[in-house]
Coordinates of C-alpha atoms in Angstrom, one line a residue:
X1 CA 39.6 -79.7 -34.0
X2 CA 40.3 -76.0 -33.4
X3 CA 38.8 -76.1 -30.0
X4 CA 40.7 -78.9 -28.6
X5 CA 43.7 -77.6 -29.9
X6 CA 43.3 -74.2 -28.2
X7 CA 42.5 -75.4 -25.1
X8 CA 45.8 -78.1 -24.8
X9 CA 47.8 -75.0 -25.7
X10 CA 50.6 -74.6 -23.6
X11 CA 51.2 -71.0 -22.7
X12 CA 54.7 -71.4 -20.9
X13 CA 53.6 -72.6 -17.9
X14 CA 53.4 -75.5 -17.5
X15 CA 49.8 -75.7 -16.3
X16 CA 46.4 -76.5 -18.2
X17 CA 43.8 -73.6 -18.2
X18 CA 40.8 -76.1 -17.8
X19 CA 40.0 -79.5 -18.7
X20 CA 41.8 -82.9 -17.4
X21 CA 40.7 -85.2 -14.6
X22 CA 41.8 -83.4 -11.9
X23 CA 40.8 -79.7 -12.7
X24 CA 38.0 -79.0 -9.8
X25 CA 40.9 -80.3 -6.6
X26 CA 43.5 -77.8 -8.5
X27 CA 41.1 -74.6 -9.2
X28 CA 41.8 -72.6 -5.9
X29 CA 45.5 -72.7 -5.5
X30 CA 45.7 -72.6 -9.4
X31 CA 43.5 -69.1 -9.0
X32 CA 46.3 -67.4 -6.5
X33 CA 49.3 -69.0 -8.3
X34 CA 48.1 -67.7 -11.5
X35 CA 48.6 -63.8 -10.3
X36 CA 50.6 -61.8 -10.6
X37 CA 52.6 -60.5 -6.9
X38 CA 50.4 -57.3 -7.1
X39 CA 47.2 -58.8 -7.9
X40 CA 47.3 -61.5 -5.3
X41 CA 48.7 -58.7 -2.9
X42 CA 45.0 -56.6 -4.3
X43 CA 43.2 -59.7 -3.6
X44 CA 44.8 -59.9 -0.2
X45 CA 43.6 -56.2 1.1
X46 CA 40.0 -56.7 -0.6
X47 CA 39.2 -59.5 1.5
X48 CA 41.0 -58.0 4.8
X49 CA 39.1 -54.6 4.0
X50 CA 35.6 -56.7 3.4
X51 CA 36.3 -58.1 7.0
X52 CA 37.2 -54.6 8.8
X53 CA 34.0 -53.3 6.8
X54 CA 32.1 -56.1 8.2
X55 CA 33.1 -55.9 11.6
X56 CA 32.9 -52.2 11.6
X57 CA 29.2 -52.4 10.3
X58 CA 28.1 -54.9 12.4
X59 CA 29.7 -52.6 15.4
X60 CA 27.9 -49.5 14.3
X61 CA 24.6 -51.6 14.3
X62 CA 25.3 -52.4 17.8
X63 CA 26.1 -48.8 18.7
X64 CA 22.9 -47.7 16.8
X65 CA 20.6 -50.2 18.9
X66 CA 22.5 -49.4 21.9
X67 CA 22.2 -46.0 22.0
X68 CA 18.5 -46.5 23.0
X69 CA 19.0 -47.4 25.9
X70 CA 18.9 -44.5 28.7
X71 CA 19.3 -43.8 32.5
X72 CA 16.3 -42.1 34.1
X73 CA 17.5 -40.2 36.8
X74 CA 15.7 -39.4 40.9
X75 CA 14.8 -36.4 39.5
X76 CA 13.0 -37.2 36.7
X77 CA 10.6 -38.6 33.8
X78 CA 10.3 -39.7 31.1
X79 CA 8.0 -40.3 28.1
X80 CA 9.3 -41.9 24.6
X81 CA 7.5 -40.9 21.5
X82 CA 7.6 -43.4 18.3
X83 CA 7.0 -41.8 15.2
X84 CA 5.6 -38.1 17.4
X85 CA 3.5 -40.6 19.6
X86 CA 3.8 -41.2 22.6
X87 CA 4.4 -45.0 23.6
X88 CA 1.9 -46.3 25.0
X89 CA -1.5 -44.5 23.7
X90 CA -2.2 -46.7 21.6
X91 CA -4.0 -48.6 24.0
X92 CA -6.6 -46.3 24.8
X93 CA -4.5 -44.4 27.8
X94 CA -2.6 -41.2 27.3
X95 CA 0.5 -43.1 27.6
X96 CA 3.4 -44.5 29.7
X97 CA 5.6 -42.4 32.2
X98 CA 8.5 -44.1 32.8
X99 CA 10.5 -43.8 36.1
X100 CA 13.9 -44.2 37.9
X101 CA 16.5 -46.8 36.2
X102 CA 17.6 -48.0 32.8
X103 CA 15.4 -48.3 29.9
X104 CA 15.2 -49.0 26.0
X105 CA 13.7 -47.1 23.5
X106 CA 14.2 -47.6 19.6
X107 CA 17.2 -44.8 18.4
X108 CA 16.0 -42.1 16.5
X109 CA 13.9 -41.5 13.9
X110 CA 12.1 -44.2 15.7
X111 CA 11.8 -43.2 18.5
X112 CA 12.5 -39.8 20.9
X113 CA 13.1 -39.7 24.5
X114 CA 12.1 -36.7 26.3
X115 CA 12.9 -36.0 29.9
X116 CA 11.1 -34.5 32.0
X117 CA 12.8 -32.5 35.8
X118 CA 10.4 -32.6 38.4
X119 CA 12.6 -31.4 41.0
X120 CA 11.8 -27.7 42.1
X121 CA 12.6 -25.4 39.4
X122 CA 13.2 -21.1 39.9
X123 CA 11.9 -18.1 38.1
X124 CA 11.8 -14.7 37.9
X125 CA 9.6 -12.6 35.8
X126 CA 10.8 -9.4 35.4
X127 CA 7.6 -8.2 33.1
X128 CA 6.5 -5.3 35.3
X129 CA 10.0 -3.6 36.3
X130 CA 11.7 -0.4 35.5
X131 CA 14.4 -0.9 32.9
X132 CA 18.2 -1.4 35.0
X133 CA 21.2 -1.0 33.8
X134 CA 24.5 -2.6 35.3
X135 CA 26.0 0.0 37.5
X136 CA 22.1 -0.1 39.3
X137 CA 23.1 -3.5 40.4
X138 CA 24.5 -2.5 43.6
X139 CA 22.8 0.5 44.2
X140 CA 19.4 0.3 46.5
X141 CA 16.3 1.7 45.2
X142 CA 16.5 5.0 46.9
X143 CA 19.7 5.5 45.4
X144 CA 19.0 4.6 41.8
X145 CA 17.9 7.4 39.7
X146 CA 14.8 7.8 37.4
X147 CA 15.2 7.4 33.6
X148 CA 12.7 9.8 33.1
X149 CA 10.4 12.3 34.3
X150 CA 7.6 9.4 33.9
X151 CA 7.5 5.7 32.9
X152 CA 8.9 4.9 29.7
X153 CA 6.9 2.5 27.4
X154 CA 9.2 -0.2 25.8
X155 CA 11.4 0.0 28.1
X156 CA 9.8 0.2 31.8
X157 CA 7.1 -2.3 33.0
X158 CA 4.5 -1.7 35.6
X159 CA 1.1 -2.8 37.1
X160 CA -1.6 -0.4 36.7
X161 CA -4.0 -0.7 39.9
X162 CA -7.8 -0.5 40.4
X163 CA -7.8 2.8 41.5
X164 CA -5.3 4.0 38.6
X165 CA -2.0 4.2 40.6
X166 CA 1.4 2.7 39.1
X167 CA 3.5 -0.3 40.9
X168 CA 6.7 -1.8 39.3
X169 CA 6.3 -5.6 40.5
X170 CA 8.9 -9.0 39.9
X171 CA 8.6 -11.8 40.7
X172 CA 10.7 -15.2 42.4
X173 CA 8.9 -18.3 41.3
X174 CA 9.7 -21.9 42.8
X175 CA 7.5 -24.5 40.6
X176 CA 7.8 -28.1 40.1
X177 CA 6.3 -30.8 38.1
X178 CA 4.9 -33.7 40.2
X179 CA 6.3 -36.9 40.1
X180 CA 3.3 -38.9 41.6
X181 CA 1.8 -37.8 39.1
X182 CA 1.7 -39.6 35.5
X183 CA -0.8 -37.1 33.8
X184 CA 0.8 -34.0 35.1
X185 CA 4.1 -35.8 32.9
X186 CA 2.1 -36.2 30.1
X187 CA 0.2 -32.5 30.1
X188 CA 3.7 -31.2 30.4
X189 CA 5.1 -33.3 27.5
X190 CA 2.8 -32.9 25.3
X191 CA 2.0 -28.9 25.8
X192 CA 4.9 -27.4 27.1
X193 CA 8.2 -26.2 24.6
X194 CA 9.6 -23.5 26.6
X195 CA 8.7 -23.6 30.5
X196 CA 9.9 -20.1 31.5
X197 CA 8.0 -18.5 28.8
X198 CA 4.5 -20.4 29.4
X199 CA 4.9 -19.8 33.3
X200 CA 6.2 -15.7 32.4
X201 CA 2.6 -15.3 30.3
X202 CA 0.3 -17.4 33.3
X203 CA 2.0 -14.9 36.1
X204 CA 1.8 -11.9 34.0
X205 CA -1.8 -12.2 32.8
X206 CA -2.9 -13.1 36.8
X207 CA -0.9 -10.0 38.0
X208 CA -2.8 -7.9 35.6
X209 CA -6.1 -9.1 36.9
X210 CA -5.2 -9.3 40.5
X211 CA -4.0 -5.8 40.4
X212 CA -7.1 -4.6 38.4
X213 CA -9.2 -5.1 41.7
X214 CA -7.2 -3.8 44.9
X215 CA -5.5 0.0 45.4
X216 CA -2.3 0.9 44.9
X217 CA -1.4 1.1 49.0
X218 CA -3.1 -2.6 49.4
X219 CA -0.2 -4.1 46.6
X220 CA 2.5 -1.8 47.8
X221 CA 1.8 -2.0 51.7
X222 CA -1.2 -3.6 53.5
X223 CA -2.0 -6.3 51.4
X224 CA 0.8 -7.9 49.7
X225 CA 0.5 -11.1 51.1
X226 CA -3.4 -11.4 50.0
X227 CA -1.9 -9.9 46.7
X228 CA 0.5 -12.3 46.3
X229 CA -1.6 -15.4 47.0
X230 CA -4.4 -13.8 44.3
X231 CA -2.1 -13.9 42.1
X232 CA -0.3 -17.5 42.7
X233 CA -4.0 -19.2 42.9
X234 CA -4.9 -17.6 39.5
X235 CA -1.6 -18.4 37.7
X236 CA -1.9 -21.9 38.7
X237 CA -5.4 -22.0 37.3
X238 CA -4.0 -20.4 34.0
X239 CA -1.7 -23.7 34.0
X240 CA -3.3 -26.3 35.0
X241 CA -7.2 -26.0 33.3
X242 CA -6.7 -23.0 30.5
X243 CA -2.6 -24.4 29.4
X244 CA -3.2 -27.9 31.0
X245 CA 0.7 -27.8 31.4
X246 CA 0.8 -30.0 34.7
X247 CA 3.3 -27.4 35.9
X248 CA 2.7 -27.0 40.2
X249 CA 3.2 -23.6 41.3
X250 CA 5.2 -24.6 44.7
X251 CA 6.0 -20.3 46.1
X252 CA 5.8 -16.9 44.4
X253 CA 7.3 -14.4 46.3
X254 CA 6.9 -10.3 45.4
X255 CA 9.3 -7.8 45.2
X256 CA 7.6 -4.1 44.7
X257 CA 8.4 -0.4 44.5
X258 CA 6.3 2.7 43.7
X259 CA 7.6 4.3 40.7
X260 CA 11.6 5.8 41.0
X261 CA 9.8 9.5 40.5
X262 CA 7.7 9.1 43.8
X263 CA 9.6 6.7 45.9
X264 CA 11.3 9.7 48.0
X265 CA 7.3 10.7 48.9
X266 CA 6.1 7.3 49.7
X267 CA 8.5 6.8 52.1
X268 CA 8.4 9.8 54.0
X269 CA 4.6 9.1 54.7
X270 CA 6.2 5.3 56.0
X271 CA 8.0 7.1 58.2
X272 CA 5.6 9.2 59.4
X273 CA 3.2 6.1 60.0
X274 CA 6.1 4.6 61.5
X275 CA 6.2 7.3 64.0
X276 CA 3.0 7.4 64.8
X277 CA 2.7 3.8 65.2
X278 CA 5.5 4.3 67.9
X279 CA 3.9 7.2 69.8
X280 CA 0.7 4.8 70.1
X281 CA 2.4 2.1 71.1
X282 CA 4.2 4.3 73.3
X283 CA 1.3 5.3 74.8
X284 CA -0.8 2.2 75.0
X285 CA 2.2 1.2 76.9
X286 CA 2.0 4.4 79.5
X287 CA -1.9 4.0 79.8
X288 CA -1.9 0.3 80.3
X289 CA 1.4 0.7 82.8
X290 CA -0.8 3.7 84.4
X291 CA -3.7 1.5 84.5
X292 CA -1.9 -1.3 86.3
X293 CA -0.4 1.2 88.9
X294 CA -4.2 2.9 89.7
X295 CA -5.4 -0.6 89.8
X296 CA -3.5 -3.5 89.1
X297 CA -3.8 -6.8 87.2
X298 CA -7.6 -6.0 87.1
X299 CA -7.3 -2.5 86.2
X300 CA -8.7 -3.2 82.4
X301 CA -11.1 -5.2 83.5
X302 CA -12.6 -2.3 85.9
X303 CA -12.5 0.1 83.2
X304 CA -14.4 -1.9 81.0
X305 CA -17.0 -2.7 84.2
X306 CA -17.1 0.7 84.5
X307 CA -18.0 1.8 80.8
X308 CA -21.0 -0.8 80.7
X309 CA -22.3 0.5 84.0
X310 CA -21.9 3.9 82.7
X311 CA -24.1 2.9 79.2
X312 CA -26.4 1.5 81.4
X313 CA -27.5 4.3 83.1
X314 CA -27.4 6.5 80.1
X315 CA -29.8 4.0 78.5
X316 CA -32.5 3.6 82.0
X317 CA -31.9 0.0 82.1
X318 CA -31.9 -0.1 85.5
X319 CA -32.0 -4.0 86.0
X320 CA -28.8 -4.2 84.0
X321 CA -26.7 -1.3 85.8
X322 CA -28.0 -3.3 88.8
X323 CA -25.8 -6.1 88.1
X324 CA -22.8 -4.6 86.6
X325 CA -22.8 -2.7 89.8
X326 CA -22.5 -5.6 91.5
X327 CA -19.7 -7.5 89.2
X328 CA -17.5 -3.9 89.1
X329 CA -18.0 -3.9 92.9
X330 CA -17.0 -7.9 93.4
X331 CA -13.7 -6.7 90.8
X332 CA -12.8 -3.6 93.0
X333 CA -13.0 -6.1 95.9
X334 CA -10.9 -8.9 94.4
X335 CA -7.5 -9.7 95.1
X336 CA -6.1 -9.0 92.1
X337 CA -7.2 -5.3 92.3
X338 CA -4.1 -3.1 93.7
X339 CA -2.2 0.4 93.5
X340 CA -4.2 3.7 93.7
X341 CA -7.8 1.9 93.7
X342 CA -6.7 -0.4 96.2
X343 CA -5.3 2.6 98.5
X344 CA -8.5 4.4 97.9
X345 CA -10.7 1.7 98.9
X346 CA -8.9 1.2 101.9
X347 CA -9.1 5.0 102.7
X348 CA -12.7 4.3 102.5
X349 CA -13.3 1.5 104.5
X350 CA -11.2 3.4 107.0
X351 CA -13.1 6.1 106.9
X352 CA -16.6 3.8 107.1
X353 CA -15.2 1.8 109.9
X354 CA -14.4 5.4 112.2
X355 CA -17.6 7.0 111.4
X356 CA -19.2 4.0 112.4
X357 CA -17.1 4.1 115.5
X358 CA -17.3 7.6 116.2
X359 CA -21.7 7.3 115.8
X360 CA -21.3 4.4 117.7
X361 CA -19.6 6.1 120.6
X362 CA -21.5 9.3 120.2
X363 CA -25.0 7.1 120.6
X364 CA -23.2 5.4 123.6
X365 CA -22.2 8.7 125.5
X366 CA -26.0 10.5 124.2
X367 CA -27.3 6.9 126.2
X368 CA -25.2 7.4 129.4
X369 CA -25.8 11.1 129.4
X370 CA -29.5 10.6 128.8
X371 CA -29.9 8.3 132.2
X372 CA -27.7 10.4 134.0
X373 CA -30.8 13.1 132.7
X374 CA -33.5 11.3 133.9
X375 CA -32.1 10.9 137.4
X376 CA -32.0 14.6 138.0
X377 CA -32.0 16.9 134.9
X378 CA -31.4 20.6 137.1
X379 CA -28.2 18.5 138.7
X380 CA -27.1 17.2 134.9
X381 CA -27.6 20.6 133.6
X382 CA -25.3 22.4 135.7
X383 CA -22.7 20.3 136.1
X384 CA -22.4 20.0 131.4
X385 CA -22.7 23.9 131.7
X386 CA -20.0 24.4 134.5
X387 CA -18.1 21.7 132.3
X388 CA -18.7 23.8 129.0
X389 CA -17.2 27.1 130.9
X390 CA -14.1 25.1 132.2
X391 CA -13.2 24.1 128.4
X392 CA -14.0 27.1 126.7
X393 CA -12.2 29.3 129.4
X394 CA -9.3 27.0 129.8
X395 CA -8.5 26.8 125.9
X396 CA -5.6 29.9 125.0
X397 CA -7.0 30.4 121.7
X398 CA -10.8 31.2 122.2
X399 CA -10.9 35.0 121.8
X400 CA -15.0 35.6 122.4
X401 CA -17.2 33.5 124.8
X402 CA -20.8 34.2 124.0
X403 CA -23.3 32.8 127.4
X404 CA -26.8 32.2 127.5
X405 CA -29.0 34.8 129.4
X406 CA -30.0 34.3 132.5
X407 CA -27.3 32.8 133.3
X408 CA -24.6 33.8 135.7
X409 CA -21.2 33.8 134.6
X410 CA -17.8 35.4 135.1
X411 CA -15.2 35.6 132.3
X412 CA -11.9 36.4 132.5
X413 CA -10.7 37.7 129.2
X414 CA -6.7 38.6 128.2
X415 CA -6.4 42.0 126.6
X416 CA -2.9 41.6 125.4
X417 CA -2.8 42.5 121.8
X418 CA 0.5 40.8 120.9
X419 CA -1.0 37.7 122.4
X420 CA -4.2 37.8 120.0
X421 CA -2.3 38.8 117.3
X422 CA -0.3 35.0 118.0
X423 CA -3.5 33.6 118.2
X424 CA -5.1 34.5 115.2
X425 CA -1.6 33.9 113.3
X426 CA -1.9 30.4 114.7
X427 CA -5.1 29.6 113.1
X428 CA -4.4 31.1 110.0
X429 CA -1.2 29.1 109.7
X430 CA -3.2 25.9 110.7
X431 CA -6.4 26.5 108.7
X432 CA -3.9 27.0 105.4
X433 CA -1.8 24.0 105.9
X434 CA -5.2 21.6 106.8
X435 CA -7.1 23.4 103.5
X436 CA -3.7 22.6 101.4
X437 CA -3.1 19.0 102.3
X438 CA -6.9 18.1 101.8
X439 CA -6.2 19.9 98.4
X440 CA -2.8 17.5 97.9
X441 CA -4.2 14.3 98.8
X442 CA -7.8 15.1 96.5
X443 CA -5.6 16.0 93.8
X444 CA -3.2 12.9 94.2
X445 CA -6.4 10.6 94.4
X446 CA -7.6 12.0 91.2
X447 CA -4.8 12.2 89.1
X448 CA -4.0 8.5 90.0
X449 CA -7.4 6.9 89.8
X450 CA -10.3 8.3 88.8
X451 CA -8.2 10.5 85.4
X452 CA -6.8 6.8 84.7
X453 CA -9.8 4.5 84.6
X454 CA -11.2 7.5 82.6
X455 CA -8.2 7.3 80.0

């Protein structure tokens, strides 16, 4: 038949094409054999190529699930979203924060690893300052020069305050997103793109309203720290309830300047405040160190004792000036009461203690006299008047002697002129220096005590 002969047809090589008893041992090496050197050598890179192919894809499918694993560092959070979810909300929560260490997550599309800092962070917002240019970087303020007669608008920022008055403000924020807590990780995540510009708009639209209510001199001088902290509390309510961003205002400090056009007359009336703030302190210093010099340790406490008494006796309450009396007399007494006062009070008690003496004397000499009187007056009486004479006519300087009548007396009077003239010199001399030394020591007393407690 055709077909057997065409299939026992021997084609040169000595080998049967198919057929034959032992065809299906010999079909492999009969396969290679039957090629040709550059087919076989074909054959040969195919199936070493298929391998490398193999082994490379089975390597990039390692690489591919490998790659979701990631290292979460001290510093940070993280939340995986699968498909723009976030893992772990589908179990009725908001989802899973994950913390410190090594985790998996399916590479992307899959899935998408976001992570979050929650170390501090640092801003400045720069929203409400005068437009700078880079030679003003090392120049102060005083020595930087206005653009412009007035603010210019595009190009310089500033607060406008509640009594209409212009303040360039910027500020340093420090803020931080906790890491203790999971749904201030997720609020961030899921409502914060850009950080800076969401905190910029919170501290710009608190600055506005905080300096719609206070003056221009409370933001720029005697308020700034009650400023400040308006404006941090109401920025921090912007983020948290309004922007629910879970971002933690942690310090916002204020740098501020009047406007460049004024700045020359603001700070000429801080240096005249400055001055006077000296020359008060100055002379709180010289009144209290005056104070403690009339009277001591106590002397404020005596001037004060001494004003209530005073309003008491303005007002008639009589019962009341009664006891301060008392409580500013048991203070002038007390040992902590010294200088002038002290001096004074001594002066006094002196003086109490002689004139108690001297009445006490006088009413012991007016006792003896008046016995020696009742023994025999006429006797008495002659002998104080012959006693009288013998002082008044013994004494140099007693010019005129007047006697009693009817009584009989003889005077023996010097006539020399040069000798009165002495005398009455004398006197003068005395009776000025006595008059100017009371003066002195009144004066002294006054200046020191009295002019002080009243100060």
């Amino acid at each position: 038949m055709a077909h057997d002969h065409n299939h026992n047809h021997d084609h040169g090589h000595g080998v049967a094409c198919c057929g034959g008893p032992g065809h299906g041992e010999d079909s492999a090496p009969m396969t290679h054999e039957g090629l040709d050197p550059a087919s076989a050598s074909l054959s040969d890179a195919l199936h070493v190529s298929f391998r490398v192919l193999s082994v490379i894809m089975l390597g990039l499918l390692a690489a591919f699930l490998l790659s979701g694993l990631f290292i979460v560092g001290p510093d940070e959070r993280a939340v995986v979203l699968r498909f723009g979810q976030i893992v772990g909300a589908e179990d009725g929560g908001r989802g899973k924060v994950l913390g410190e260490g090594f985790h998996f997550s399916w590479p992307w599309p899959i899935d998408r690893k976001v992570k979050v800092p929650t170390s501090e962070q640092k801003a400045r917002i720069h929203s409400f300052w005068f437009q700078q240019f880079p030679e003003d970087a090392t120049r102060t303020l005083e020595e930087t020069p206005p653009r412009a007669a007035g603010i210019r608008p595009g190009a310089d920022g500033a607060l406008m305050t509640g009594d209409k008055g212009l303040i360039h403000v910027r500020w340093a924020c420090s803020y931080r997103v906790p890491p203790s807590d999971p749904n201030a990780i997720l609020d961030y995540v899921s409502n914060v793109s850009r950080v800076e510009e969401v905190l910029a708009w919170a501290i710009e639209n608190a600055s506005i309203q905080a300096a719609a209510t206070r003056s221009l001199e409370e933001i720029n001088r005697t308020g700034v720290e009650a400023f400040t902290e308006q404006v941090r509390q109401r920025a921090q309510e912007i983020l948290r309830d309004e922007l629910a961003t879970g971002i933690r205002i942690s310090s916002l400090t204020m740098e501020n300047t009047p406007p460049l056009q004024t700045l020359q007359a603001f700070n000429q009336v801080i240096i005249a405040e400055q001055q006077a703030s000296t020359e008060r302190t100055e002379a709180h210093r010289q009144a209290t160190e005056r104070l403690t010099e009339v009277a001591g340790p106590n002397a404020l406490a005596i001037k004060e004792a001494i004003d209530t008494y005073d309003a008491a006796l303005i007002d008639a309450q009589t019962e009341q000036a009664a006891q301060r009396y008392a409580a500013l007399g048991q203070l002038l007494t007390a040992e902590n009461t010294k200088g002038a006062v002290a001096e004074i009070l001594n002066d006094a008690e002196s003086y109490r203690v002689n004139v108690v003496e001297r009445a006490r004397q006088q009413q012991d000499t007016f006792a003896r006299l008046l016995r020696q009187y009742k023994q025999n007056p006429q006797l008495f009486i002659a002998r104080e008047w012959s006693q009288a004479a013998q002082d008044i006519l013994g004494n140099d300087r007693i010019l005129k002697s007047y006697v009693p009548n009817d009584v009989h007396f003889v005077l023996y009077v010097n006539q020399d002129p040069e000798l009165i003239d002495d005398l009455r010199r004398r006197e003068a001399v005395d009776l000025d220096a006595r008059v100017k030394a009371e003066e002195q020591r009144r004066i002294q007393r006054a200046r020191s005590g009295l002019r002080a407690l009243d100060e």
